[in-house]
């Protein structure tokens, strides 16, 4: 955000409490980032809804399960990998179960724990959907960037992700809510 017109000036006594307002260049970058992220998410969501009848977040869950040993993950671990709340995950898994793409299994060594397991039908949906999704990602991102820009984007996003991933105990993280 830019400083509001009524914001105290640099030399005022309120300097210690004054936010570090974005410069015009930072504001420009931030707005392009937000617009790009919103449009990219919408683009990928529309492609997946059209091709597989599922939102992007559900596709991400299926991918994480497909990559896991025995195509199964504890629900808490899946929420952490997906960076979503347990409540949102539970709702998503219920919808995926209804489609026959995922099933839940009780955890044998923890009566309260559950696994999400990718079914054969879910794996087949993922296998059929992946080529179109990869084309949508490539067209929206990688085909627009040269290799140097791709590398820079990867480094930038890694720095942002690592900076937003708190490591201290008791951190307010989505998958703990």
mmCIF file of C-alpha atoms in Angstrom:
data_model
loop_
_atom_site.group_PDB
_atom_site.id
_atom_site.type_symbol
_atom_site.label_atom_id
_atom_site.label_comp_id
_atom_site.label_asym_id
_atom_site.label_seq_id
_atom_site.Cartn_x
_atom_site.Cartn_y
_atom_site.Cartn_z
ATOM 1 C CA UNK A 1 0.000 0.000 0.000
ATOM 2 C CA UNK A 2 1.025 3.522 -0.611
ATOM 3 C CA UNK A 3 0.943 6.016 2.197
ATOM 4 C CA UNK A 4 -2.488 7.648 2.530
ATOM 5 C CA UNK A 5 -2.594 11.365 1.840
ATOM 6 C CA UNK A 6 -3.129 12.061 5.550
ATOM 7 C CA UNK A 7 -0.192 9.906 6.707
ATOM 8 C CA UNK A 8 2.333 11.574 9.022
ATOM 9 C CA UNK A 9 5.495 12.775 7.342
ATOM 10 C CA UNK A 10 8.897 11.169 7.800
ATOM 11 C CA UNK A 11 9.980 13.712 10.425
ATOM 12 C CA UNK A 12 6.885 13.421 12.606
ATOM 13 C CA UNK A 13 6.951 12.069 16.152
ATOM 14 C CA UNK A 14 4.880 9.085 15.014
ATOM 15 C CA UNK A 15 7.774 7.789 12.911
ATOM 16 C CA UNK A 16 8.358 4.735 15.126
ATOM 17 C CA UNK A 17 4.798 3.500 14.535
ATOM 18 C CA UNK A 18 4.649 4.477 10.862
ATOM 19 C CA UNK A 19 4.378 1.542 8.457
ATOM 20 C CA UNK A 20 7.047 1.093 5.818
ATOM 21 C CA UNK A 21 4.843 2.149 2.899
ATOM 22 C CA UNK A 22 5.544 0.593 -0.465
ATOM 23 C CA UNK A 23 7.413 2.690 -2.978
ATOM 24 C CA UNK A 24 5.738 3.318 -6.322
ATOM 25 C CA UNK A 25 7.876 0.545 -7.848
ATOM 26 C CA UNK A 26 7.077 -1.904 -5.020
ATOM 27 C CA UNK A 27 3.392 -1.064 -5.373
ATOM 28 C CA UNK A 28 3.584 -1.754 -9.110
ATOM 29 C CA UNK A 29 5.336 -5.112 -8.533
ATOM 30 C CA UNK A 30 2.897 -6.101 -5.757
ATOM 31 C CA UNK A 31 -0.152 -5.349 -7.877
ATOM 32 C CA UNK A 32 1.226 -7.266 -10.868
ATOM 33 C CA UNK A 33 2.031 -10.175 -8.562
ATOM 34 C CA UNK A 34 -1.494 -10.217 -7.102
ATOM 35 C CA UNK A 35 -3.140 -9.853 -10.508
ATOM 36 C CA UNK A 36 -0.962 -12.590 -12.006
ATOM 37 C CA UNK A 37 -1.528 -14.979 -9.081
ATOM 38 C CA UNK A 38 -5.294 -14.447 -9.205
ATOM 39 C CA UNK A 39 -5.502 -14.890 -12.975
ATOM 40 C CA UNK A 40 -3.231 -17.962 -12.905
ATOM 41 C CA UNK A 41 -5.298 -19.625 -10.183
ATOM 42 C CA UNK A 42 -8.498 -18.878 -12.110
ATOM 43 C CA UNK A 43 -6.981 -20.156 -15.382
ATOM 44 C CA UNK A 44 -5.915 -23.462 -13.820
ATOM 45 C CA UNK A 45 -9.151 -23.851 -11.886
ATOM 46 C CA UNK A 46 -11.242 -23.365 -15.056
ATOM 47 C CA UNK A 47 -9.129 -25.880 -16.978
ATOM 48 C CA UNK A 48 -9.521 -28.518 -14.267
ATOM 49 C CA UNK A 49 -13.244 -27.859 -13.820
ATOM 50 C CA UNK A 50 -13.730 -28.215 -17.578
ATOM 51 C CA UNK A 51 -11.564 -31.313 -18.018
ATOM 52 C CA UNK A 52 -12.200 -33.204 -14.758
ATOM 53 C CA UNK A 53 -14.993 -31.466 -12.855
ATOM 54 C CA UNK A 54 -12.722 -30.588 -9.932
ATOM 55 C CA UNK A 55 -11.132 -27.437 -8.543
ATOM 56 C CA UNK A 56 -7.373 -26.910 -8.601
ATOM 57 C CA UNK A 57 -7.004 -27.642 -4.873
ATOM 58 C CA UNK A 58 -8.573 -31.112 -5.343
ATOM 59 C CA UNK A 59 -6.190 -31.856 -8.203
ATOM 60 C CA UNK A 60 -3.289 -30.891 -5.931
ATOM 61 C CA UNK A 61 -4.524 -33.325 -3.282
ATOM 62 C CA UNK A 62 -4.732 -36.154 -5.819
ATOM 63 C CA UNK A 63 -1.185 -35.377 -7.004
ATOM 64 C CA UNK A 64 0.173 -35.450 -3.441
ATOM 65 C CA UNK A 65 -1.523 -38.790 -2.809
ATOM 66 C CA UNK A 66 -0.251 -40.209 -6.124
ATOM 67 C CA UNK A 67 3.320 -39.262 -5.175
ATOM 68 C CA UNK A 68 3.088 -40.775 -1.665
ATOM 69 C CA UNK A 69 4.201 -44.309 -0.813
ATOM 70 C CA UNK A 70 1.298 -46.700 -1.400
ATOM 71 C CA UNK A 71 -0.690 -43.623 -2.578
ATOM 72 C CA UNK A 72 -1.684 -42.824 1.006
ATOM 73 C CA UNK A 73 -1.009 -40.069 3.519
ATOM 74 C CA UNK A 74 -2.187 -39.287 6.998
ATOM 75 C CA UNK A 75 -4.796 -36.554 6.834
ATOM 76 C CA UNK A 76 -2.666 -34.228 8.985
ATOM 77 C CA UNK A 77 0.327 -34.687 6.680
ATOM 78 C CA UNK A 78 -1.818 -34.123 3.587
ATOM 79 C CA UNK A 79 -3.184 -30.882 5.095
ATOM 80 C CA UNK A 80 0.387 -29.743 5.784
ATOM 81 C CA UNK A 81 1.584 -30.582 2.257
ATOM 82 C CA UNK A 82 -1.440 -28.842 0.711
ATOM 83 C CA UNK A 83 -1.094 -25.828 3.063
ATOM 84 C CA UNK A 84 -4.811 -25.919 3.914
ATOM 85 C CA UNK A 85 -6.823 -26.166 7.111
ATOM 86 C CA UNK A 86 -7.881 -29.563 8.383
ATOM 87 C CA UNK A 87 -11.501 -28.478 7.982
ATOM 88 C CA UNK A 88 -11.007 -27.579 4.311
ATOM 89 C CA UNK A 89 -9.147 -30.855 3.765
ATOM 90 C CA UNK A 90 -11.912 -32.866 5.410
ATOM 91 C CA UNK A 91 -14.500 -31.217 3.144
ATOM 92 C CA UNK A 92 -12.351 -31.824 0.040
ATOM 93 C CA UNK A 93 -11.715 -35.468 0.931
ATOM 94 C CA UNK A 94 -15.461 -35.985 1.482
ATOM 95 C CA UNK A 95 -16.123 -34.686 -2.044
ATOM 96 C CA UNK A 96 -13.320 -36.818 -3.501
ATOM 97 C CA UNK A 97 -14.717 -39.863 -1.643
ATOM 98 C CA UNK A 98 -18.150 -39.184 -3.108
ATOM 99 C CA UNK A 99 -16.559 -39.298 -6.587
ATOM 100 C CA UNK A 100 -14.829 -42.569 -5.711
ATOM 101 C CA UNK A 101 -11.376 -41.041 -6.191
ATOM 102 C CA UNK A 102 -10.209 -41.258 -2.561
ATOM 103 C CA UNK A 103 -11.115 -43.346 0.452
ATOM 104 C CA UNK A 104 -10.346 -42.906 4.131
ATOM 105 C CA UNK A 105 -8.788 -45.609 6.254
ATOM 106 C CA UNK A 106 -8.365 -45.605 10.006
ATOM 107 C CA UNK A 107 -4.810 -45.451 11.266
ATOM 108 C CA UNK A 108 -4.040 -48.772 12.994
ATOM 109 C CA UNK A 109 -1.646 -47.273 15.577
ATOM 110 C CA UNK A 110 -3.647 -44.088 16.321
ATOM 111 C CA UNK A 111 -7.389 -44.456 16.860
ATOM 112 C CA UNK A 112 -7.985 -40.770 16.089
ATOM 113 C CA UNK A 113 -5.821 -40.688 12.943
ATOM 114 C CA UNK A 114 -6.954 -41.387 9.408
ATOM 115 C CA UNK A 115 -5.293 -41.938 6.072
ATOM 116 C CA UNK A 116 -6.463 -40.553 2.756
ATOM 117 C CA UNK A 117 -5.867 -43.178 0.061
ATOM 118 C CA UNK A 118 -5.969 -42.567 -3.683
ATOM 119 C CA UNK A 119 -8.188 -45.186 -5.342
ATOM 120 C CA UNK A 120 -7.479 -46.752 -8.730
ATOM 121 C CA UNK A 121 -10.343 -44.682 -10.140
ATOM 122 C CA UNK A 122 -8.805 -41.518 -8.674
ATOM 123 C CA UNK A 123 -5.408 -42.421 -10.100
ATOM 124 C CA UNK A 124 -6.975 -42.942 -13.529
ATOM 125 C CA UNK A 125 -8.736 -39.548 -13.369
ATOM 126 C CA UNK A 126 -5.428 -37.951 -12.431
ATOM 127 C CA UNK A 127 -3.607 -39.780 -15.245
ATOM 128 C CA UNK A 128 -6.171 -38.605 -17.798
ATOM 129 C CA UNK A 129 -6.271 -35.034 -16.466
ATOM 130 C CA UNK A 130 -2.524 -34.456 -16.059
ATOM 131 C CA UNK A 131 -1.660 -33.821 -19.750
ATOM 132 C CA UNK A 132 -4.216 -31.013 -20.077
ATOM 133 C CA UNK A 133 -3.161 -29.530 -16.763
ATOM 134 C CA UNK A 134 0.516 -29.579 -17.687
ATOM 135 C CA UNK A 135 -0.358 -27.886 -21.000
ATOM 136 C CA UNK A 136 -2.294 -25.188 -19.109
ATOM 137 C CA UNK A 137 0.631 -24.600 -16.710
ATOM 138 C CA UNK A 138 3.171 -24.547 -19.539
ATOM 139 C CA UNK A 139 1.067 -22.140 -21.636
ATOM 140 C CA UNK A 140 0.324 -19.826 -18.709
ATOM 141 C CA UNK A 141 3.805 -19.717 -17.141
ATOM 142 C CA UNK A 142 6.777 -21.451 -18.733
ATOM 143 C CA UNK A 143 6.133 -20.642 -22.397
ATOM 144 C CA UNK A 144 6.076 -16.941 -21.459
ATOM 145 C CA UNK A 145 9.435 -16.955 -19.672
ATOM 146 C CA UNK A 146 12.949 -17.571 -20.910
ATOM 147 C CA UNK A 147 15.128 -20.010 -18.912
ATOM 148 C CA UNK A 148 16.743 -17.204 -16.903
ATOM 149 C CA UNK A 149 13.341 -15.795 -15.921
ATOM 150 C CA UNK A 150 12.121 -19.289 -14.976
ATOM 151 C CA UNK A 151 15.137 -19.751 -12.711
ATOM 152 C CA UNK A 152 14.615 -16.306 -11.147
ATOM 153 C CA UNK A 153 10.909 -17.014 -10.569
ATOM 154 C CA UNK A 154 11.770 -20.310 -8.871
ATOM 155 C CA UNK A 155 14.331 -18.652 -6.606
ATOM 156 C CA UNK A 156 11.980 -15.803 -5.723
ATOM 157 C CA UNK A 157 9.079 -18.103 -4.894
ATOM 158 C CA UNK A 158 11.343 -20.380 -2.802
ATOM 159 C CA UNK A 159 12.503 -17.371 -0.774
ATOM 160 C CA UNK A 160 8.923 -16.209 -0.239
ATOM 161 C CA UNK A 161 7.692 -19.712 0.698
ATOM 162 C CA UNK A 162 10.561 -20.325 3.117
ATOM 163 C CA UNK A 163 10.025 -16.919 4.718
ATOM 164 C CA UNK A 164 6.330 -17.587 5.277
ATOM 165 C CA UNK A 165 6.843 -21.089 6.693
ATOM 166 C CA UNK A 166 7.255 -20.501 10.451
ATOM 167 C CA UNK A 167 9.381 -23.036 12.278
ATOM 168 C CA UNK A 168 8.717 -22.064 15.890
ATOM 169 C CA UNK A 169 6.467 -24.185 18.088
ATOM 170 C CA UNK A 170 2.896 -22.943 18.318
ATOM 171 C CA UNK A 171 3.054 -21.137 14.959
ATOM 172 C CA UNK A 172 -0.303 -20.269 13.400
ATOM 173 C CA UNK A 173 -0.271 -22.601 10.410
ATOM 174 C CA UNK A 174 -3.334 -23.530 8.318
ATOM 175 C CA UNK A 175 -2.975 -27.294 8.816
ATOM 176 C CA UNK A 176 -2.938 -26.827 12.595
ATOM 177 C CA UNK A 177 -6.292 -25.023 12.530
#
